[in-house]
Coordinates of C-alpha atoms in Angstrom, one line a residue:
G52 CA 36.7 -23.7 -8.9
L53 CA 34.3 -26.3 -7.8
I54 CA 31.0 -26.4 -9.7
S55 CA 28.3 -28.4 -8.0
S56 CA 25.2 -29.6 -10.0
L57 CA 22.0 -31.0 -8.7
G58 CA 21.4 -34.8 -9.1
I59 CA 19.0 -35.7 -11.9
Y60 CA 15.9 -36.3 -9.6
A61 CA 17.0 -34.0 -6.8
K62 CA 15.0 -31.0 -5.6
I63 CA 15.4 -28.2 -3.0
N64 CA 12.8 -28.4 -0.2
N65 CA 11.1 -25.5 1.7
L66 CA 14.0 -25.3 4.2
G67 CA 16.7 -25.1 1.4
F68 CA 17.9 -28.7 1.9
I69 CA 18.5 -31.1 -1.1
E70 CA 16.1 -34.0 -1.3
T71 CA 16.2 -37.1 -3.6
P72 CA 13.4 -39.7 -4.2
Y73 CA 13.2 -43.3 -3.0
R74 CA 10.6 -46.1 -3.0
K75 CA 9.6 -47.6 0.3
V76 CA 10.5 -51.3 0.9
E77 CA 8.4 -53.2 3.5
N78 CA 9.0 -56.8 4.5
G79 CA 11.2 -57.3 1.4
K80 CA 8.6 -56.0 -1.0
V81 CA 8.9 -52.7 -3.0
D82 CA 5.6 -50.7 -3.3
L83 CA 5.7 -49.9 -7.0
N84 CA 2.3 -48.3 -7.1
A85 CA 2.9 -45.7 -4.4
D86 CA 4.5 -42.3 -5.2
P87 CA 8.3 -42.0 -4.3
I88 CA 9.1 -40.3 -1.1
Y89 CA 11.7 -37.5 -1.0
L90 CA 14.4 -37.6 1.8
N91 CA 17.2 -35.3 2.7
A92 CA 20.7 -36.5 3.9
E93 CA 19.6 -36.5 7.6
D94 CA 16.5 -38.7 6.8
E95 CA 18.7 -41.2 5.0
E96 CA 20.9 -41.9 8.1
A97 CA 20.7 -45.5 9.4
K98 CA 18.6 -46.6 6.4
V99 CA 19.5 -49.6 4.2
I100 CA 19.1 -48.5 0.6
A101 CA 19.2 -50.9 -2.3
Q102 CA 20.3 -50.0 -5.9
A103 CA 17.7 -49.3 -8.6
N104 CA 19.0 -52.0 -10.9
V105 CA 18.2 -54.9 -8.5
E106 CA 16.1 -57.5 -10.2
L107 CA 12.4 -57.2 -9.1
S108 CA 9.3 -59.3 -10.0
D109 CA 6.2 -57.6 -11.4
S110 CA 4.7 -57.6 -7.9
G111 CA 7.8 -55.8 -6.4
D112 CA 9.5 -58.8 -4.7
F113 CA 13.3 -59.1 -4.9
E114 CA 14.4 -61.9 -7.2
T115 CA 17.7 -62.5 -5.4
D116 CA 18.4 -63.6 -1.8
R117 CA 21.4 -61.3 -1.3
I118 CA 21.4 -57.6 -2.2
I119 CA 24.3 -55.1 -2.4
A120 CA 23.0 -52.0 -0.5
R121 CA 24.4 -48.9 1.1
L122 CA 24.2 -47.9 4.8
D123 CA 25.6 -44.5 5.8
G124 CA 29.2 -44.8 4.3
D125 CA 29.3 -48.6 4.0
Y126 CA 28.2 -51.1 1.3
P127 CA 26.9 -54.2 3.1
V128 CA 25.4 -57.3 1.4
V129 CA 21.9 -57.8 3.0
E130 CA 18.8 -59.9 2.8
P131 CA 15.6 -58.5 1.2
G132 CA 13.9 -58.2 4.6
Q133 CA 16.6 -55.8 5.9
V134 CA 16.1 -53.2 3.0
D135 CA 14.3 -50.0 3.9
L136 CA 14.4 -48.1 0.7
I137 CA 15.4 -48.5 -3.0
D138 CA 16.7 -45.9 -5.5
V139 CA 14.2 -44.8 -8.3
A140 CA 16.7 -45.0 -11.1
P141 CA 20.4 -46.0 -11.7
N142 CA 21.4 -42.6 -12.9
Q143 CA 20.0 -40.9 -9.7
I144 CA 23.5 -40.2 -8.4
S145 CA 24.6 -38.3 -11.5
G146 CA 23.8 -34.8 -12.8
I147 CA 22.1 -34.0 -16.1
S148 CA 25.4 -33.7 -18.1
A149 CA 26.7 -37.0 -16.8
S150 CA 23.4 -38.7 -17.5
L151 CA 23.7 -37.8 -21.2
I152 CA 26.9 -39.9 -21.5
P153 CA 26.0 -43.4 -22.9
F154 CA 27.4 -46.3 -20.9
L155 CA 28.6 -44.0 -18.2
E156 CA 29.3 -46.9 -15.8
H157 CA 32.0 -48.2 -18.2
D158 CA 33.9 -44.8 -18.3
D159 CA 36.9 -43.7 -16.3
A160 CA 35.7 -41.2 -13.7
N161 CA 38.1 -38.4 -14.9
R162 CA 37.0 -38.8 -18.5
A163 CA 33.3 -38.7 -17.6
L164 CA 34.0 -35.5 -15.6
M165 CA 35.7 -33.9 -18.6
G166 CA 32.9 -35.0 -20.9
S167 CA 30.1 -33.6 -18.7
N168 CA 32.1 -30.3 -18.3
M169 CA 32.6 -30.1 -22.1
M170 CA 28.8 -30.5 -22.7
R171 CA 28.2 -27.4 -20.5
Q172 CA 30.7 -25.5 -22.7
A173 CA 29.2 -26.5 -26.0
V174 CA 28.0 -23.7 -28.4
P175 CA 25.0 -24.0 -30.6
L176 CA 26.0 -25.0 -34.1
L177 CA 24.7 -23.8 -37.4
R178 CA 23.5 -27.3 -38.3
P179 CA 23.5 -29.5 -35.2
Q180 CA 22.8 -33.2 -35.1
A181 CA 21.2 -35.2 -32.3
P182 CA 23.5 -38.1 -31.2
I183 CA 23.0 -41.5 -32.9
V184 CA 23.7 -43.3 -29.6
G185 CA 21.9 -41.5 -26.7
T186 CA 20.6 -42.2 -23.2
G187 CA 17.0 -41.3 -23.8
L188 CA 17.2 -38.0 -21.9
E189 CA 17.9 -35.8 -24.9
K190 CA 14.2 -35.0 -25.6
Q191 CA 13.5 -34.3 -21.9
V192 CA 16.5 -31.9 -21.7
A193 CA 15.4 -30.0 -24.8
T194 CA 11.8 -29.7 -23.4
D195 CA 12.9 -28.5 -20.0
S196 CA 15.1 -25.8 -21.5
R197 CA 12.0 -23.8 -22.3
I198 CA 13.5 -22.6 -25.5
L199 CA 11.4 -24.6 -27.9
I200 CA 7.7 -24.0 -28.8
N201 CA 5.4 -26.9 -28.1
A202 CA 1.8 -27.4 -29.4
E203 CA -0.8 -26.7 -26.7
G204 CA -3.2 -29.3 -28.0
T205 CA -4.4 -31.2 -31.1
G206 CA -4.7 -28.9 -34.1
V207 CA -3.8 -28.2 -37.7
V208 CA -0.9 -25.9 -39.0
E209 CA -2.5 -23.1 -41.0
Y210 CA 0.5 -20.9 -41.8
V211 CA 4.3 -21.3 -41.5
D212 CA 7.2 -19.0 -42.4
A213 CA 10.7 -18.3 -41.0
D214 CA 9.3 -16.0 -38.3
K215 CA 5.8 -17.3 -37.5
I216 CA 3.8 -20.5 -37.0
T217 CA 0.0 -20.4 -36.9
I218 CA -2.1 -23.3 -35.6
K219 CA -5.8 -23.8 -35.4
Y220 CA -6.6 -25.9 -32.3
E221 CA -9.5 -28.3 -32.1
R222 CA -12.0 -27.4 -29.4
S223 CA -15.3 -28.7 -28.2
E224 CA -18.4 -26.5 -27.8
D225 CA -17.9 -26.4 -24.0
E226 CA -14.2 -25.5 -24.4
D227 CA -15.1 -22.7 -26.8
L228 CA -17.7 -21.4 -24.4
V229 CA -15.3 -21.0 -21.4
N230 CA -12.3 -19.8 -23.5
F231 CA -11.7 -16.1 -24.2
E232 CA -8.9 -16.6 -26.7
S233 CA -9.3 -17.5 -30.4
A234 CA -8.8 -21.2 -31.4
T235 CA -6.2 -20.0 -33.9
K236 CA -2.9 -19.1 -32.2
S237 CA 0.3 -17.7 -33.7
Y238 CA 3.8 -18.3 -32.3
K239 CA 6.7 -15.9 -33.1
L240 CA 10.0 -17.6 -33.7
T241 CA 13.1 -16.1 -32.1
K242 CA 15.7 -14.9 -34.6
F243 CA 19.3 -14.0 -33.8
R244 CA 18.7 -13.1 -30.1
K245 CA 22.0 -12.6 -28.2
T246 CA 22.6 -14.7 -25.1
N247 CA 24.7 -13.7 -22.1
Q248 CA 27.5 -16.0 -23.6
S249 CA 27.3 -14.1 -26.9
T250 CA 25.8 -17.1 -28.7
T251 CA 22.6 -16.8 -30.7
I252 CA 19.1 -18.2 -30.2
T253 CA 17.6 -18.8 -33.7
L254 CA 14.6 -21.1 -34.1
K255 CA 13.5 -22.7 -37.4
P256 CA 10.0 -24.3 -38.1
I257 CA 9.9 -28.1 -38.5
V258 CA 6.2 -28.4 -39.4
R259 CA 4.4 -27.7 -42.7
V260 CA 1.0 -26.2 -43.6
G261 CA -1.7 -28.8 -43.3
D262 CA 0.3 -30.9 -40.7
T263 CA -1.8 -32.3 -37.8
V264 CA 0.0 -31.7 -34.4
A265 CA -0.6 -33.4 -31.1
K266 CA -0.3 -31.8 -27.6
G267 CA 3.3 -31.3 -26.6
Q268 CA 4.7 -31.8 -30.1
V269 CA 7.8 -29.7 -30.8
L270 CA 7.1 -27.2 -33.6
C271 CA 10.6 -25.8 -34.2
E272 CA 14.3 -26.6 -33.9
G273 CA 17.5 -24.7 -33.4
Y274 CA 19.7 -23.5 -30.5
A275 CA 21.4 -26.9 -30.0
T276 CA 18.3 -29.0 -30.8
E277 CA 17.2 -31.2 -33.7
K278 CA 13.6 -32.4 -34.1
G279 CA 13.0 -31.7 -30.4
E280 CA 16.1 -33.5 -29.1
L281 CA 19.3 -32.0 -27.6
A282 CA 22.0 -31.7 -30.3
L283 CA 25.3 -30.4 -29.0
G284 CA 27.5 -31.4 -31.9
R285 CA 27.8 -33.6 -35.0
N286 CA 28.0 -37.3 -35.6
L287 CA 31.5 -37.9 -37.2
V288 CA 33.1 -41.1 -38.4
V289 CA 36.3 -41.5 -36.3
A290 CA 39.2 -43.8 -36.9
F291 CA 41.7 -44.7 -34.2
M292 CA 44.8 -45.3 -36.3
P293 CA 48.2 -43.8 -37.1
W294 CA 48.2 -41.7 -40.2
K295 CA 51.6 -40.7 -41.7
G296 CA 52.7 -39.3 -38.3
Y297 CA 50.3 -36.4 -38.5
N298 CA 48.4 -37.6 -35.4
F299 CA 51.4 -38.0 -33.2
E300 CA 50.6 -37.8 -29.5
D301 CA 47.5 -35.6 -29.0
A302 CA 47.3 -34.3 -32.6
I303 CA 44.3 -35.2 -34.8
V304 CA 43.7 -35.2 -38.5
I305 CA 40.4 -33.8 -39.6
N306 CA 38.7 -33.8 -43.1
E307 CA 38.7 -30.5 -45.0
K308 CA 35.0 -31.1 -45.7
V309 CA 34.3 -30.4 -42.0
V310 CA 35.6 -26.9 -42.3
R311 CA 34.5 -26.2 -45.8
E312 CA 30.8 -27.2 -45.2
D313 CA 30.6 -25.4 -41.8
W314 CA 29.9 -28.6 -39.8
F315 CA 31.2 -27.0 -36.6
T316 CA 30.4 -23.3 -37.4
S317 CA 28.5 -21.4 -34.8
I318 CA 27.1 -17.8 -35.0
H319 CA 28.0 -15.3 -32.3
V320 CA 26.5 -11.9 -31.6
D321 CA 28.8 -9.3 -30.1
E322 CA 27.9 -5.9 -28.8
Y323 CA 30.2 -2.8 -29.3
S324 CA 29.6 0.5 -27.7
L325 CA 31.2 4.0 -27.6
E326 CA 30.5 6.9 -25.3
V327 CA 30.6 10.6 -26.1
R328 CA 32.1 12.7 -23.3
D329 CA 32.5 16.3 -22.6
T330 CA 36.3 16.9 -22.4
K331 CA 38.3 19.9 -21.1
L332 CA 38.9 20.9 -24.7
G333 CA 35.3 20.5 -25.8
M334 CA 32.5 18.1 -26.6
E335 CA 33.3 14.9 -28.5
E336 CA 31.0 14.2 -31.5
L337 CA 29.6 11.2 -33.4
T338 CA 30.0 11.9 -37.1
A339 CA 30.8 10.4 -40.5
D340 CA 33.0 13.4 -41.3
I341 CA 36.3 12.1 -39.8
P342 CA 39.7 13.9 -40.6
N343 CA 42.4 12.0 -42.6
V344 CA 39.9 9.2 -43.4
S345 CA 39.0 8.3 -47.0
E346 CA 35.4 8.4 -48.3
E347 CA 35.6 4.6 -48.9
A348 CA 36.2 4.0 -45.2
T349 CA 33.1 6.0 -44.2
K350 CA 30.7 4.9 -47.0
D351 CA 28.7 2.7 -44.6
L352 CA 28.3 5.3 -41.8
D353 CA 25.1 7.3 -41.3
E354 CA 24.9 11.0 -40.2
N355 CA 25.5 10.0 -36.6
G356 CA 28.7 8.1 -37.6
M357 CA 27.1 4.6 -36.9
I358 CA 27.5 1.8 -39.4
R359 CA 24.3 0.8 -41.3
I360 CA 22.4 -2.4 -40.6
G361 CA 23.3 -5.1 -43.1
A362 CA 26.8 -3.8 -43.7
E363 CA 29.6 -6.4 -43.9
V364 CA 32.3 -5.8 -41.4
K365 CA 36.0 -6.7 -42.0
P366 CA 39.1 -6.1 -39.7
G367 CA 39.9 -2.4 -39.5
D368 CA 36.5 -1.1 -40.6
I369 CA 35.0 1.8 -38.7
L370 CA 32.0 0.8 -36.6
I371 CA 31.2 4.1 -35.0
G372 CA 32.8 7.4 -36.2
K373 CA 33.8 9.7 -33.4
I374 CA 36.0 12.9 -33.3
T375 CA 37.5 14.4 -30.2
P376 CA 39.0 17.9 -29.7
K377 CA 42.8 18.1 -29.4
G378 CA 45.1 20.8 -28.0
E379 CA 46.7 23.3 -30.4
S380 CA 50.3 22.6 -31.4
D381 CA 52.5 23.6 -34.3
P382 CA 50.9 22.0 -37.4
T383 CA 53.0 19.7 -39.6
P384 CA 53.2 20.4 -43.3
E385 CA 50.6 17.7 -43.9
E386 CA 48.2 19.3 -41.5
K387 CA 48.8 22.7 -43.1
L388 CA 47.8 21.2 -46.5
L389 CA 44.7 19.6 -45.0
R390 CA 43.6 22.8 -43.3
A391 CA 44.1 24.6 -46.6
I392 CA 41.9 22.1 -48.4
F393 CA 39.2 21.2 -45.8
G394 CA 39.3 24.3 -43.5
D395 CA 40.1 24.5 -39.8
K396 CA 38.0 21.4 -38.7
A397 CA 40.6 18.9 -39.8
G398 CA 43.2 20.6 -37.5
D399 CA 41.4 20.9 -34.2
V400 CA 40.0 17.4 -33.9
K401 CA 41.4 13.9 -34.0
D402 CA 40.0 10.5 -35.0
A403 CA 38.7 8.5 -32.0
S404 CA 36.5 6.0 -33.9
L405 CA 35.7 2.5 -32.8
K406 CA 37.2 0.1 -35.3
A407 CA 36.8 -3.7 -35.9
D408 CA 39.7 -5.7 -34.4
S409 CA 41.8 -8.0 -36.5
S410 CA 39.6 -11.1 -35.8
L411 CA 36.2 -9.5 -36.4
R412 CA 34.2 -10.5 -39.5
G413 CA 30.5 -10.4 -39.7
V414 CA 27.3 -8.5 -40.5
V415 CA 25.6 -5.7 -38.6
I416 CA 22.2 -6.8 -37.4
N417 CA 21.1 -3.9 -35.2
K418 CA 22.2 -0.5 -33.9
K419 CA 20.9 1.9 -31.3
L420 CA 21.7 5.5 -30.4
F421 CA 21.0 6.6 -26.8
S422 CA 20.9 10.2 -25.7
R423 CA 20.0 12.0 -22.4
N424 CA 16.3 12.6 -22.1
I425 CA 15.8 16.4 -22.1
K426 CA 12.2 17.2 -21.3
D427 CA 10.6 20.2 -22.9
K428 CA 7.0 21.3 -23.5
K429 CA 6.8 19.6 -26.9
K430 CA 8.1 16.2 -25.5
R431 CA 5.7 16.3 -22.5
T432 CA 2.7 16.9 -24.9
E433 CA 3.9 13.9 -27.1
E434 CA 4.2 11.7 -24.0
K435 CA 0.8 12.7 -22.8
L436 CA -0.8 11.8 -26.2
K437 CA 1.0 8.4 -26.2
L438 CA -0.3 7.6 -22.7
E439 CA -3.8 8.5 -23.7
E440 CA -3.5 6.3 -26.8
V441 CA -2.3 3.3 -24.6
E442 CA -5.1 3.9 -22.1
N443 CA -7.8 4.1 -24.8
R444 CA -6.4 0.8 -26.3
Y445 CA -6.5 -0.9 -22.9
K446 CA -10.1 0.4 -22.3
E447 CA -11.3 -0.9 -25.7
K448 CA -9.7 -4.3 -25.0
F449 CA -11.3 -4.4 -21.5
D450 CA -14.7 -3.5 -22.9
D451 CA -14.5 -6.2 -25.5
L452 CA -13.5 -8.8 -22.9
R453 CA -16.4 -7.7 -20.7
N454 CA -18.9 -8.0 -23.5
T455 CA -17.6 -11.4 -24.4
L456 CA -18.0 -12.5 -20.7
L457 CA -21.6 -11.2 -20.6
E458 CA -22.5 -13.1 -23.7
K459 CA -21.0 -16.3 -22.4
L460 CA -22.7 -15.9 -19.0
N461 CA -26.0 -15.2 -20.6
I462 CA -25.8 -18.5 -22.6
L463 CA -24.9 -20.4 -19.4
V464 CA -27.3 -19.0 -16.8
S465 CA -30.1 -17.1 -18.6
G466 CA -33.5 -18.0 -17.1
K467 CA -31.9 -19.9 -14.2
T468 CA -32.4 -18.9 -10.6
S469 CA -29.5 -17.4 -8.5
Q470 CA -28.2 -19.1 -5.4
G471 CA -26.8 -15.8 -4.3
V472 CA -23.7 -14.1 -5.8
K473 CA -21.2 -12.3 -3.5
N474 CA -17.8 -10.5 -3.9
D475 CA -14.6 -10.8 -2.0
L476 CA -15.8 -8.5 0.8
D477 CA -18.9 -10.7 1.3
E478 CA -21.2 -8.1 -0.2
E479 CA -24.3 -9.4 -2.0
L480 CA -24.2 -8.6 -5.8
I481 CA -27.2 -10.7 -6.9
G482 CA -29.8 -11.9 -4.3
K483 CA -30.8 -15.5 -3.8
G484 CA -33.9 -16.7 -5.8
V485 CA -33.5 -14.0 -8.4
K486 CA -33.8 -15.0 -12.1
F487 CA -30.7 -14.2 -14.2
T488 CA -31.4 -11.8 -17.1
Q489 CA -29.1 -9.9 -19.5
K490 CA -29.9 -6.6 -17.7
L491 CA -29.1 -8.2 -14.3
L492 CA -25.8 -9.6 -15.5
S493 CA -24.8 -6.2 -17.1
S494 CA -25.5 -4.4 -13.7
V495 CA -22.6 -6.2 -12.0
E496 CA -19.7 -3.8 -12.6
D497 CA -16.8 -5.7 -11.2
Y498 CA -16.6 -9.4 -12.2
V499 CA -12.9 -9.6 -11.1
N500 CA -13.8 -9.8 -7.4
V501 CA -16.8 -12.1 -7.7
S502 CA -16.2 -15.0 -5.3
G503 CA -19.4 -17.1 -5.5

């Protein structure tokens, strides 16, 4: 199907129409100091628009007498005085994927389309590399993805490990006074989080203890980024040459090192689930005690039949052990022997376990068992205690914040005269001409709704 992507500078206006930016041109001069204006398709009608790569002087005058422009569906050659608008950038007509292709104007349109679509289909590699030749947008794309963690200001890295980065930010006395959070802030790094496409978000720190960071500096990499730049693949040395007939037509020859050293390996997280139903013959059951299955095959299963976290999974391994009742029929000699050894259980149930398919190899990173919530008196009491605990924690935090606010207000306004303090309902909380004291500030119960 057709997939439409927004142009690189385009935005949606309040009415839902697409707008794109232009600079105004008056009397053959571009106003380079003014902010660009955003126009939709209707506003562009009957306007002569020049290309962004037209040569301009420092003052905004056109350097050439004749300019290739566009007017509705036509491309006339006009004089500078006839131009109404000029594009803000040459890549304004392309989307973000196409804008990441170097020397796009030299490519065949079909190949550029394929390249931009393939970028959208890329999976994050184990060890990605940013491109050697880029367009300059790689850093911006990585920043706008909102996956990476950026420094909030100037500071020093105090602690780093695989899961956490702690930074102490520099603050002035005034900033400390109006801030309710500590100058030291910790950032948790995402590890092996599953995406909707079954790929994984895993972030690694790229700063060290003692490093000084600046505002906006990238603190981590991973999930198709390297040092804060978009990194969708690897930089390979490619030769265009025949090689003993192995690369006939569309075949390629690739170095064994690429596979052996996991250059293009990516980690995927898949979710497998199994339901327990009430059948006509009885209730199904999750268990590690499965008939006709060896002890070796069930060694990694817990009492609920679920495979343990950290277990290595190979094709054919049992992930979740389940037995389901089966109808009585004449037992075979083998079943008679099993009943004699293990009792009746082996005869009236059959194996309905979830097993790893032929292509599945990996490690179990999490498991969850869900059951219907049956409320009894004991559970209600437990829930009530938990709620009380949460409320008490919230009240403690609220009281701490209020005390901090009162301390800061006391430093700022103690001894000064009030100009009148009111709340949102225009009710007077502190009268005009009254001197601020600790007691007066503490008497105001609700600071949330103070308006001035």
